[in-house]
PDB file of C-alpha atoms in Angstrom:
ATOM      1  CA  MET A   5      -7.103  24.548  -3.183  1.00  0.00           C
ATOM      2  CA  LEU A   6      -4.142  26.877  -2.583  1.00  0.00           C
ATOM      3  CA  GLN A   7      -3.927  25.760   1.034  1.00  0.00           C
ATOM      4  CA  ARG A   8      -3.884  22.102  -0.021  1.00  0.00           C
ATOM      5  CA  THR A   9      -1.135  22.835  -2.564  1.00  0.00           C
ATOM      6  CA  TYR A  10       0.885  24.663   0.090  1.00  0.00           C
ATOM      7  CA  HIS A  11       0.591  21.768   2.547  1.00  0.00           C
ATOM      8  CA  SER A  12       1.531  19.275  -0.178  1.00  0.00           C
ATOM      9  CA  LEU A  13       4.626  21.314  -1.059  1.00  0.00           C
ATOM     10  CA  ILE A  14       5.701  21.518   2.590  1.00  0.00           C
ATOM     11  CA  SER A  15       5.143  17.785   2.993  1.00  0.00           C
ATOM     12  CA  LEU A  16       7.196  17.104  -0.143  1.00  0.00           C
ATOM     13  CA  LEU A  17      10.124  19.236   1.042  1.00  0.00           C
ATOM     14  CA  LEU A  18      10.106  17.698   4.530  1.00  0.00           C
ATOM     15  CA  THR A  19       9.989  14.189   3.084  1.00  0.00           C
ATOM     16  CA  LEU A  20      12.903  14.933   0.765  1.00  0.00           C
ATOM     17  CA  PHE A  21      14.911  16.490   3.602  1.00  0.00           C
ATOM     18  CA  ILE A  22      14.296  13.699   6.115  1.00  0.00           C
ATOM     19  CA  GLY A  23      14.577  10.868   3.571  1.00  0.00           C
ATOM     20  CA  GLY A  24      17.834  12.248   2.203  1.00  0.00           C
ATOM     21  CA  PHE A  25      19.334  12.688   5.681  1.00  0.00           C
ATOM     22  CA  ILE A  26      18.414   9.145   6.709  1.00  0.00           C
ATOM     23  CA  ALA A  27      19.973   7.768   3.521  1.00  0.00           C
ATOM     24  CA  ALA A  28      23.112   9.850   4.036  1.00  0.00           C
ATOM     25  CA  THR A  29      23.404   8.671   7.651  1.00  0.00           C
ATOM     26  CA  MET A  30      23.090   5.000   6.694  1.00  0.00           C
ATOM     27  CA  VAL A  31      25.765   5.336   3.997  1.00  0.00           C
ATOM     28  CA  ARG A  32      28.102   7.485   6.090  1.00  0.00           C
ATOM     29  CA  TYR A  33      28.160   5.052   9.026  1.00  0.00           C
ATOM     30  CA  ALA A  34      28.074   1.849   6.984  1.00  0.00           C
ATOM     31  CA  PRO A  35      31.135  -0.444   7.327  1.00  0.00           C
ATOM     32  CA  GLY A  36      33.774   0.295   4.720  1.00  0.00           C
ATOM     33  CA  PHE A  37      32.809   3.919   4.115  1.00  0.00           C
ATOM     34  CA  GLY A  38      35.734   5.945   2.779  1.00  0.00           C
ATOM     35  CA  ILE A  39      37.601   2.927   1.443  1.00  0.00           C
ATOM     36  CA  ASP A  40      38.216   3.390  -2.268  1.00  0.00           C
ATOM     37  CA  GLU A  41      39.784   0.642  -4.351  1.00  0.00           C
ATOM     38  CA  ARG A  42      41.335   3.301  -6.590  1.00  0.00           C
ATOM     39  CA  LEU A  43      43.791   4.062  -3.784  1.00  0.00           C
ATOM     40  CA  LEU A  44      45.302   0.607  -4.362  1.00  0.00           C
ATOM     41  CA  ASP A  45      46.174   1.424  -7.971  1.00  0.00           C
ATOM     42  CA  PRO A  46      49.979   1.841  -8.137  1.00  0.00           C
ATOM     43  CA  ARG A  47      49.644   3.888 -11.326  1.00  0.00           C
ATOM     44  CA  LEU A  48      48.029   6.790  -9.499  1.00  0.00           C
ATOM     45  CA  SER A  49      50.222   9.666  -8.471  1.00  0.00           C
ATOM     46  CA  ALA A  50      50.403  10.901  -4.906  1.00  0.00           C
ATOM     47  CA  SER A  51      48.442  14.015  -5.827  1.00  0.00           C
ATOM     48  CA  SER A  52      45.630  11.900  -7.339  1.00  0.00           C
ATOM     49  CA  LYS A  53      45.408   9.756  -4.208  1.00  0.00           C
ATOM     50  CA  GLU A  54      45.395  12.886  -2.090  1.00  0.00           C
ATOM     51  CA  ALA A  55      42.500  14.281  -4.157  1.00  0.00           C
ATOM     52  CA  ILE A  56      40.527  11.058  -3.671  1.00  0.00           C
ATOM     53  CA  GLY A  57      41.138  11.144   0.064  1.00  0.00           C
ATOM     54  CA  HIS A  58      40.137  14.807   0.169  1.00  0.00           C
ATOM     55  CA  SER A  59      36.789  14.045  -1.534  1.00  0.00           C
ATOM     56  CA  TYR A  60      35.927  11.626   1.286  1.00  0.00           C
ATOM     57  CA  ALA A  61      37.294  13.956   3.986  1.00  0.00           C
ATOM     58  CA  MET A  62      34.613  16.471   3.039  1.00  0.00           C
ATOM     59  CA  GLU A  63      31.978  13.862   3.981  1.00  0.00           C
ATOM     60  CA  LYS A  64      33.351  13.101   7.458  1.00  0.00           C
ATOM     61  CA  SER A  65      31.125  15.682   9.123  1.00  0.00           C
ATOM     62  CA  LEU A  66      27.688  14.501   8.039  1.00  0.00           C
ATOM     63  CA  PRO A  67      25.573  17.539   9.110  1.00  0.00           C
ATOM     64  CA  ALA A  68      27.942  20.007   7.447  1.00  0.00           C
ATOM     65  CA  TYR A  69      28.171  17.902   4.294  1.00  0.00           C
ATOM     66  CA  TYR A  70      24.403  17.428   4.076  1.00  0.00           C
ATOM     67  CA  LEU A  71      23.627  21.125   4.494  1.00  0.00           C
ATOM     68  CA  GLY A  72      26.192  21.932   1.810  1.00  0.00           C
ATOM     69  CA  TYR A  73      24.702  19.223  -0.394  1.00  0.00           C
ATOM     70  CA  LEU A  74      21.201  20.675  -0.039  1.00  0.00           C
ATOM     71  CA  ASN A  75      22.525  24.121  -0.936  1.00  0.00           C
ATOM     72  CA  ALA A  76      24.071  22.646  -4.095  1.00  0.00           C
ATOM     73  CA  VAL A  77      20.846  20.770  -4.947  1.00  0.00           C
ATOM     74  CA  VAL A  78      18.935  24.058  -4.933  1.00  0.00           C
ATOM     75  CA  HIS A  79      21.287  25.189  -7.693  1.00  0.00           C
ATOM     76  CA  GLY A  80      20.857  21.962  -9.667  1.00  0.00           C
ATOM     77  CA  ASP A  81      24.137  20.332  -8.592  1.00  0.00           C
ATOM     78  CA  LEU A  82      23.860  16.772  -7.256  1.00  0.00           C
ATOM     79  CA  GLY A  83      27.585  16.350  -6.779  1.00  0.00           C
ATOM     80  CA  ILE A  84      30.254  14.149  -8.334  1.00  0.00           C
ATOM     81  CA  SER A  85      30.084  10.355  -8.106  1.00  0.00           C
ATOM     82  CA  HIS A  86      33.105   8.753  -6.418  1.00  0.00           C
ATOM     83  CA  ALA A  87      32.699   5.431  -8.218  1.00  0.00           C
ATOM     84  CA  PHE A  88      32.211   6.848 -11.728  1.00  0.00           C
ATOM     85  CA  ASP A  89      34.021  10.190 -11.359  1.00  0.00           C
ATOM     86  CA  LYS A  90      31.178  11.886 -13.237  1.00  0.00           C
ATOM     87  CA  PRO A  91      28.421  14.343 -12.267  1.00  0.00           C
ATOM     88  CA  VAL A  92      25.438  12.570 -10.716  1.00  0.00           C
ATOM     89  CA  THR A  93      23.022  14.465 -12.978  1.00  0.00           C
ATOM     90  CA  GLU A  94      24.884  13.140 -16.028  1.00  0.00           C
ATOM     91  CA  LEU A  95      24.738   9.556 -14.749  1.00  0.00           C
ATOM     92  CA  ILE A  96      20.997   9.837 -14.079  1.00  0.00           C
ATOM     93  CA  HIS A  97      20.443  11.303 -17.551  1.00  0.00           C
ATOM     94  CA  GLU A  98      22.322   8.384 -19.118  1.00  0.00           C
ATOM     95  CA  ARG A  99      20.438   5.706 -17.184  1.00  0.00           C
ATOM     96  CA  TYR A 100      16.837   6.853 -16.765  1.00  0.00           C
ATOM     97  CA  ARG A 101      15.449   5.700 -20.129  1.00  0.00           C
ATOM     98  CA  PRO A 102      15.784   1.896 -19.606  1.00  0.00           C
ATOM     99  CA  THR A 103      14.212   2.221 -16.154  1.00  0.00           C
ATOM    100  CA  ILE A 104      11.255   4.262 -17.434  1.00  0.00           C
ATOM    101  CA  ARG A 105      10.652   1.696 -20.189  1.00  0.00           C
ATOM    102  CA  GLU A 106      10.831  -1.120 -17.651  1.00  0.00           C
ATOM    103  CA  LEU A 107       8.469   0.607 -15.214  1.00  0.00           C
ATOM    104  CA  THR A 108       5.975   1.471 -17.969  1.00  0.00           C
ATOM    105  CA  PHE A 109       5.978  -2.060 -19.360  1.00  0.00           C
ATOM    106  CA  SER A 110       5.773  -3.670 -15.914  1.00  0.00           C
ATOM    107  CA  LEU A 111       2.971  -1.448 -14.634  1.00  0.00           C
ATOM    108  CA  ALA A 112       0.966  -1.942 -17.838  1.00  0.00           C
ATOM    109  CA  PHE A 113       1.420  -5.721 -17.638  1.00  0.00           C
ATOM    110  CA  ALA A 114       0.540  -5.893 -13.930  1.00  0.00           C
ATOM    111  CA  TRP A 115      -2.571  -3.742 -14.256  1.00  0.00           C
ATOM    112  CA  ILE A 116      -3.877  -5.394 -17.418  1.00  0.00           C
ATOM    113  CA  ALA A 117      -3.317  -8.900 -16.039  1.00  0.00           C
ATOM    114  CA  GLY A 118      -4.385  -8.089 -12.463  1.00  0.00           C
ATOM    115  CA  PHE A 119      -7.432  -6.024 -13.355  1.00  0.00           C
ATOM    116  CA  GLY A 120      -8.491  -8.501 -16.033  1.00  0.00           C
ATOM    117  CA  ALA A 121      -8.195 -11.453 -13.631  1.00  0.00           C
ATOM    118  CA  ALA A 122     -10.122  -9.513 -10.971  1.00  0.00           C
ATOM    119  CA  LEU A 123     -12.936  -8.768 -13.431  1.00  0.00           C
ATOM    120  CA  CYS A 124     -13.183 -12.415 -14.477  1.00  0.00           C
ATOM    121  CA  THR A 125     -13.192 -13.825 -10.948  1.00  0.00           C
ATOM    122  CA  ALA A 126     -15.561 -11.148  -9.605  1.00  0.00           C
ATOM    123  CA  PHE A 127     -18.225 -11.510 -12.317  1.00  0.00           C
ATOM    124  CA  ILE A 128     -17.921 -15.012 -13.712  1.00  0.00           C
ATOM    125  CA  ARG A 129     -17.964 -16.558 -10.201  1.00  0.00           C
ATOM    126  CA  ASN A 130     -16.270 -19.757 -11.293  1.00  0.00           C
ATOM    127  CA  THR A 131     -14.643 -21.574  -8.351  1.00  0.00           C
ATOM    128  CA  THR A 132     -11.900 -23.166 -10.448  1.00  0.00           C
ATOM    129  CA  LEU A 133     -10.990 -19.838 -12.058  1.00  0.00           C
ATOM    130  CA  THR A 134     -10.946 -18.061  -8.698  1.00  0.00           C
ATOM    131  CA  VAL A 135      -8.757 -20.723  -7.054  1.00  0.00           C
ATOM    132  CA  ALA A 136      -6.338 -20.729 -10.004  1.00  0.00           C
ATOM    133  CA  ALA A 137      -5.974 -16.928  -9.942  1.00  0.00           C
ATOM    134  CA  THR A 138      -5.557 -16.901  -6.158  1.00  0.00           C
ATOM    135  CA  VAL A 139      -2.878 -19.611  -6.211  1.00  0.00           C
ATOM    136  CA  LEU A 140      -1.023 -17.871  -9.035  1.00  0.00           C
ATOM    137  CA  ALA A 141      -1.106 -14.578  -7.121  1.00  0.00           C
ATOM    138  CA  ALA A 142       0.134 -16.299  -3.957  1.00  0.00           C
ATOM    139  CA  VAL A 143       3.062 -17.862  -5.827  1.00  0.00           C
ATOM    140  CA  PHE A 144       4.293 -14.564  -7.244  1.00  0.00           C
ATOM    141  CA  LEU A 145       3.623 -12.799  -3.944  1.00  0.00           C
ATOM    142  CA  SER A 146       5.993 -15.183  -2.147  1.00  0.00           C
ATOM    143  CA  LEU A 147       8.869 -14.875  -4.640  1.00  0.00           C
ATOM    144  CA  PRO A 148      11.491 -12.091  -4.493  1.00  0.00           C
ATOM    145  CA  ALA A 149      11.844  -9.947  -7.590  1.00  0.00           C
ATOM    146  CA  ALA A 150      15.417 -11.171  -8.196  1.00  0.00           C
ATOM    147  CA  VAL A 151      14.290 -14.818  -8.199  1.00  0.00           C
ATOM    148  CA  ILE A 152      11.544 -14.058 -10.737  1.00  0.00           C
ATOM    149  CA  ALA A 153      14.080 -12.214 -12.911  1.00  0.00           C
ATOM    150  CA  ILE A 154      16.503 -15.179 -12.813  1.00  0.00           C
ATOM    151  CA  ALA A 155      13.697 -17.605 -13.726  1.00  0.00           C
ATOM    152  CA  LEU A 156      12.693 -15.431 -16.684  1.00  0.00           C
ATOM    153  CA  LEU A 157      16.304 -15.254 -17.878  1.00  0.00           C
ATOM    154  CA  LEU A 158      16.601 -19.049 -17.688  1.00  0.00           C
ATOM    155  CA  TRP A 159      13.409 -19.374 -19.765  1.00  0.00           C
ATOM    156  CA  LYS A 160      14.768 -16.794 -22.246  1.00  0.00           C
ATOM    157  CA  GLN A 161      11.986 -14.321 -21.460  1.00  0.00           C
ATOM    158  CA  PRO A 162      12.322 -10.544 -20.908  1.00  0.00           C
ATOM    159  CA  ALA A 163      13.566  -9.934 -17.379  1.00  0.00           C
ATOM    160  CA  THR A 164      11.621  -6.664 -17.305  1.00  0.00           C
ATOM    161  CA  LEU A 165       8.496  -8.784 -16.769  1.00  0.00           C
ATOM    162  CA  ALA A 166       9.785  -9.639 -13.272  1.00  0.00           C
ATOM    163  CA  VAL A 167       8.484  -6.387 -11.772  1.00  0.00           C
ATOM    164  CA  GLY A 168       5.151  -6.920 -13.527  1.00  0.00           C
ATOM    165  CA  PHE A 169       4.789 -10.404 -12.053  1.00  0.00           C
ATOM    166  CA  LEU A 170       5.701  -9.011  -8.638  1.00  0.00           C
ATOM    167  CA  LEU A 171       2.969  -6.353  -8.866  1.00  0.00           C
ATOM    168  CA  PHE A 172       0.313  -8.660 -10.338  1.00  0.00           C
ATOM    169  CA  PRO A 173      -0.794 -10.194  -6.987  1.00  0.00           C
ATOM    170  CA  LYS A 174      -1.190  -6.779  -5.363  1.00  0.00           C
ATOM    171  CA  VAL A 175      -3.313  -5.437  -8.222  1.00  0.00           C
ATOM    172  CA  TYR A 176      -5.383  -8.613  -8.525  1.00  0.00           C
ATOM    173  CA  ARG A 177      -6.173  -9.190  -4.852  1.00  0.00           C
ATOM    174  CA  TYR A 178      -7.005  -5.587  -4.005  1.00  0.00           C
ATOM    175  CA  THR A 179      -9.046  -4.992  -7.162  1.00  0.00           C
ATOM    176  CA  HIS A 180     -10.921  -8.291  -6.760  1.00  0.00           C
ATOM    177  CA  ASN A 181     -11.928  -7.381  -3.193  1.00  0.00           C
ATOM    178  CA  LEU A 182     -13.019  -3.898  -4.298  1.00  0.00           C
ATOM    179  CA  LEU A 183     -15.192  -5.227  -7.114  1.00  0.00           C
ATOM    180  CA  VAL A 184     -16.801  -7.911  -4.944  1.00  0.00           C
ATOM    181  CA  LYS A 185     -17.574  -5.369  -2.233  1.00  0.00           C
ATOM    182  CA  SER A 186     -18.923  -2.866  -4.767  1.00  0.00           C
ATOM    183  CA  ALA A 187     -21.130  -5.522  -6.403  1.00  0.00           C
ATOM    184  CA  GLY A 188     -22.854  -6.093  -3.057  1.00  0.00           C
ATOM    185  CA  GLU A 189     -23.818  -2.472  -2.469  1.00  0.00           C
ATOM    186  CA  PRO A 190     -27.585  -1.759  -2.440  1.00  0.00           C
ATOM    187  CA  HIS A 191     -27.658   0.573  -5.451  1.00  0.00           C
ATOM    188  CA  ILE A 192     -25.676  -1.944  -7.525  1.00  0.00           C
ATOM    189  CA  LEU A 193     -28.064  -4.757  -6.589  1.00  0.00           C
ATOM    190  CA  MET A 194     -31.039  -2.510  -7.417  1.00  0.00           C
ATOM    191  CA  ALA A 195     -29.580  -1.586 -10.833  1.00  0.00           C
ATOM    192  CA  HIS A 196     -28.878  -5.258 -11.546  1.00  0.00           C
ATOM    193  CA  ALA A 197     -32.446  -6.194 -10.548  1.00  0.00           C
ATOM    194  CA  LYS A 198     -33.798  -3.600 -12.971  1.00  0.00           C
ATOM    195  CA  GLY A 199     -32.028  -5.407 -15.794  1.00  0.00           C
ATOM    196  CA  LEU A 200     -29.261  -2.889 -16.478  1.00  0.00           C
ATOM    197  CA  ALA A 201     -26.696  -4.192 -18.984  1.00  0.00           C
ATOM    198  CA  PRO A 202     -23.540  -5.566 -17.287  1.00  0.00           C
ATOM    199  CA  TRP A 203     -21.218  -3.148 -19.063  1.00  0.00           C
ATOM    200  CA  ARG A 204     -23.355  -0.150 -18.065  1.00  0.00           C
ATOM    201  CA  LEU A 205     -23.556  -1.469 -14.526  1.00  0.00           C
ATOM    202  CA  PHE A 206     -19.776  -1.727 -14.386  1.00  0.00           C
ATOM    203  CA  LEU A 207     -18.882   1.570 -16.069  1.00  0.00           C
ATOM    204  CA  TRP A 208     -21.494   3.891 -14.597  1.00  0.00           C
ATOM    205  CA  HIS A 209     -22.176   2.401 -11.183  1.00  0.00           C
ATOM    206  CA  MET A 210     -19.197   0.344 -10.010  1.00  0.00           C
ATOM    207  CA  MET A 211     -16.191   2.193 -11.437  1.00  0.00           C
ATOM    208  CA  PRO A 212     -17.034   5.595  -9.860  1.00  0.00           C
ATOM    209  CA  SER A 213     -17.098   3.966  -6.420  1.00  0.00           C
ATOM    210  CA  VAL A 214     -13.810   2.059  -6.792  1.00  0.00           C
ATOM    211  CA  LEU A 215     -11.814   4.631  -8.788  1.00  0.00           C
ATOM    212  CA  PRO A 216     -10.488   6.525  -5.713  1.00  0.00           C
ATOM    213  CA  GLN A 217      -9.127   3.288  -4.198  1.00  0.00           C
ATOM    214  CA  LEU A 218      -7.623   2.254  -7.545  1.00  0.00           C
ATOM    215  CA  ALA A 219      -5.854   5.619  -7.781  1.00  0.00           C
ATOM    216  CA  ALA A 220      -4.309   5.025  -4.361  1.00  0.00           C
ATOM    217  CA  LEU A 221      -3.363   1.490  -5.419  1.00  0.00           C
ATOM    218  CA  PHE A 222      -1.565   2.821  -8.489  1.00  0.00           C
ATOM    219  CA  GLY A 223       0.573   5.065  -6.308  1.00  0.00           C
ATOM    220  CA  ALA A 224       1.406   2.111  -4.056  1.00  0.00           C
ATOM    221  CA  THR A 225       2.324  -0.159  -6.964  1.00  0.00           C
ATOM    222  CA  LEU A 226       4.627   2.495  -8.431  1.00  0.00           C
ATOM    223  CA  SER A 227       6.389   2.812  -5.075  1.00  0.00           C
ATOM    224  CA  VAL A 228       6.923  -0.962  -4.967  1.00  0.00           C
ATOM    225  CA  ALA A 229       8.095  -0.990  -8.583  1.00  0.00           C
ATOM    226  CA  LEU A 230      10.706   1.710  -7.925  1.00  0.00           C
ATOM    227  CA  THR A 231      12.346  -0.462  -5.267  1.00  0.00           C
ATOM    228  CA  ALA A 232      11.900  -3.728  -7.181  1.00  0.00           C
ATOM    229  CA  VAL A 233      13.814  -2.511 -10.242  1.00  0.00           C
ATOM    230  CA  ILE A 234      17.033  -2.391  -8.192  1.00  0.00           C
ATOM    231  CA  PRO A 235      17.504  -6.180  -7.768  1.00  0.00           C
ATOM    232  CA  VAL A 236      15.955  -6.908 -11.164  1.00  0.00           C
ATOM    233  CA  GLU A 237      18.320  -4.613 -13.050  1.00  0.00           C
ATOM    234  CA  ALA A 238      21.296  -5.786 -10.980  1.00  0.00           C
ATOM    235  CA  VAL A 239      20.596  -9.464 -11.734  1.00  0.00           C
ATOM    236  CA  SER A 240      19.629  -8.872 -15.377  1.00  0.00           C
ATOM    237  CA  ASP A 241      22.451  -6.417 -16.165  1.00  0.00           C
ATOM    238  CA  ILE A 242      19.982  -3.762 -17.350  1.00  0.00           C
ATOM    239  CA  PRO A 243      21.823  -0.405 -17.486  1.00  0.00           C
ATOM    240  CA  GLY A 244      19.155   1.596 -15.688  1.00  0.00           C
ATOM    241  CA  LEU A 245      18.785   3.568 -12.471  1.00  0.00           C
ATOM    242  CA  GLY A 246      18.233   0.387 -10.462  1.00  0.00           C
ATOM    243  CA  GLN A 247      21.597  -1.034 -11.492  1.00  0.00           C
ATOM    244  CA  LEU A 248      23.162   2.366 -10.849  1.00  0.00           C
ATOM    245  CA  ALA A 249      21.737   2.378  -7.309  1.00  0.00           C
ATOM    246  CA  TRP A 250      23.103  -1.134  -6.722  1.00  0.00           C
ATOM    247  CA  GLN A 251      26.577  -0.125  -7.898  1.00  0.00           C
ATOM    248  CA  ALA A 252      26.461   3.029  -5.789  1.00  0.00           C
ATOM    249  CA  ALA A 253      25.520   1.006  -2.694  1.00  0.00           C
ATOM    250  CA  LEU A 254      28.403  -1.407  -3.227  1.00  0.00           C
ATOM    251  CA  ALA A 255      30.828   1.502  -3.605  1.00  0.00           C
ATOM    252  CA  ARG A 256      29.397   3.500  -0.645  1.00  0.00           C
ATOM    253  CA  ASP A 257      29.064   6.342  -3.142  1.00  0.00           C
ATOM    254  CA  LEU A 258      27.372   8.953  -0.950  1.00  0.00           C
ATOM    255  CA  PRO A 259      26.741  11.688  -3.584  1.00  0.00           C
ATOM    256  CA  LEU A 260      25.267   9.198  -6.062  1.00  0.00           C
ATOM    257  CA  LEU A 261      23.123   7.448  -3.455  1.00  0.00           C
ATOM    258  CA  LEU A 262      21.835  10.769  -2.171  1.00  0.00           C
ATOM    259  CA  GLY A 263      20.939  11.899  -5.697  1.00  0.00           C
ATOM    260  CA  LEU A 264      19.080   8.661  -6.448  1.00  0.00           C
ATOM    261  CA  THR A 265      17.318   8.745  -3.072  1.00  0.00           C
ATOM    262  CA  MET A 266      16.145  12.297  -3.708  1.00  0.00           C
ATOM    263  CA  LEU A 267      14.902  11.343  -7.178  1.00  0.00           C
ATOM    264  CA  ILE A 268      13.030   8.212  -6.034  1.00  0.00           C
ATOM    265  CA  THR A 269      11.520  10.043  -3.064  1.00  0.00           C
ATOM    266  CA  LEU A 270      10.410  12.924  -5.272  1.00  0.00           C
ATOM    267  CA  VAL A 271       8.719  10.629  -7.804  1.00  0.00           C
ATOM    268  CA  THR A 272       7.043   8.573  -5.066  1.00  0.00           C
ATOM    269  CA  VAL A 273       5.677  11.563  -3.156  1.00  0.00           C
ATOM    270  CA  VAL A 274       4.467  13.357  -6.293  1.00  0.00           C
ATOM    271  CA  VAL A 275       2.666  10.274  -7.622  1.00  0.00           C
ATOM    272  CA  ASN A 276       1.056   9.557  -4.247  1.00  0.00           C
ATOM    273  CA  ASN A 277      -0.079  13.183  -3.973  1.00  0.00           C
ATOM    274  CA  LEU A 278      -1.561  13.013  -7.461  1.00  0.00           C
ATOM    275  CA  ALA A 279      -3.316   9.779  -6.516  1.00  0.00           C
ATOM    276  CA  GLY A 280      -4.647  11.483  -3.390  1.00  0.00           C
ATOM    277  CA  LEU A 281      -5.862  14.394  -5.506  1.00  0.00           C
ATOM    278  CA  VAL A 282      -7.707  12.019  -7.843  1.00  0.00           C
ATOM    279  CA  ARG A 283      -9.219  10.290  -4.834  1.00  0.00           C
ATOM    280  CA  SER A 284     -10.383  13.555  -3.273  1.00  0.00           C
ATOM    281  CA  GLN A 285     -11.926  14.688  -6.559  1.00  0.00           C
ATOM    282  CA  THR A 286     -13.799  11.430  -7.157  1.00  0.00           C
ATOM    283  CA  VAL A 287     -14.690  10.310  -3.655  1.00  0.00           C
ATOM    284  CA  LEU A 288     -17.930  12.321  -3.741  1.00  0.00           C
ATOM    285  CA  VAL A 289     -18.939  10.903  -7.123  1.00  0.00           C
ATOM    286  CA  ARG A 290     -21.684   8.354  -6.589  1.00  0.00           C
ATOM    287  CA  PRO A 291     -24.126   6.852  -9.055  1.00  0.00           C
ATOM    288  CA  SER A 292     -27.552   8.442  -9.061  1.00  0.00           C
TER     289      SER A 292
END
């Protein structure tokens, strides 16, 4: 157990280091880096413009800047945002609540709708119901999150549902295939032939076999949701971390983008590791 924890910690640190460096490289060498519209403000004094230019000059040497940034991160300092002229930690603290609410609502909606549709189509075996659910999943699978958000805004519905609709096809299709495959296993067929009640068959025989895969699916859906909130919040003007990331990208705000990249990477890796832990703990559980 200790060895697994050690390897997970090393993997987390390497992922954060590599992911942050890749993000920093893409921002540093993107067209327009170092151009700040504040320099065009005639009201600024020469010393203020010099300070702005100096803040970008520190980022010219990417390796040196990144190593210094990592040293500051260890001490809890994520830097100062160029676009907002505020500490990155303060900006994240101001914006994380709307994003958490959106992610919670979207994941709950996607899993309730997707898992419910998978249960109905896997057990009722109605062709019309299966075709309708498959077509609906295909429609939402082919639409970008921003398009779904715009459609919801036009219909005067909560735009936060856009991420839920985007995740619904992934939950439905994968869960449906898992349940159909599990229903065809020999011990499930034997239990059904013995007249076991459907709810007991599902809870005590099918769920233990599909739970590890569902745990992995949850980690994957959260990863997709974290990226999908960026266009949804940008289009819907939701003041969350997604909108903040969009504004930081437009401004080539390296400290802010690095801080958000580190945060998203950390959440993604931790959730996937937890999902892997659940899978490893339940993969040996089989119905007797």
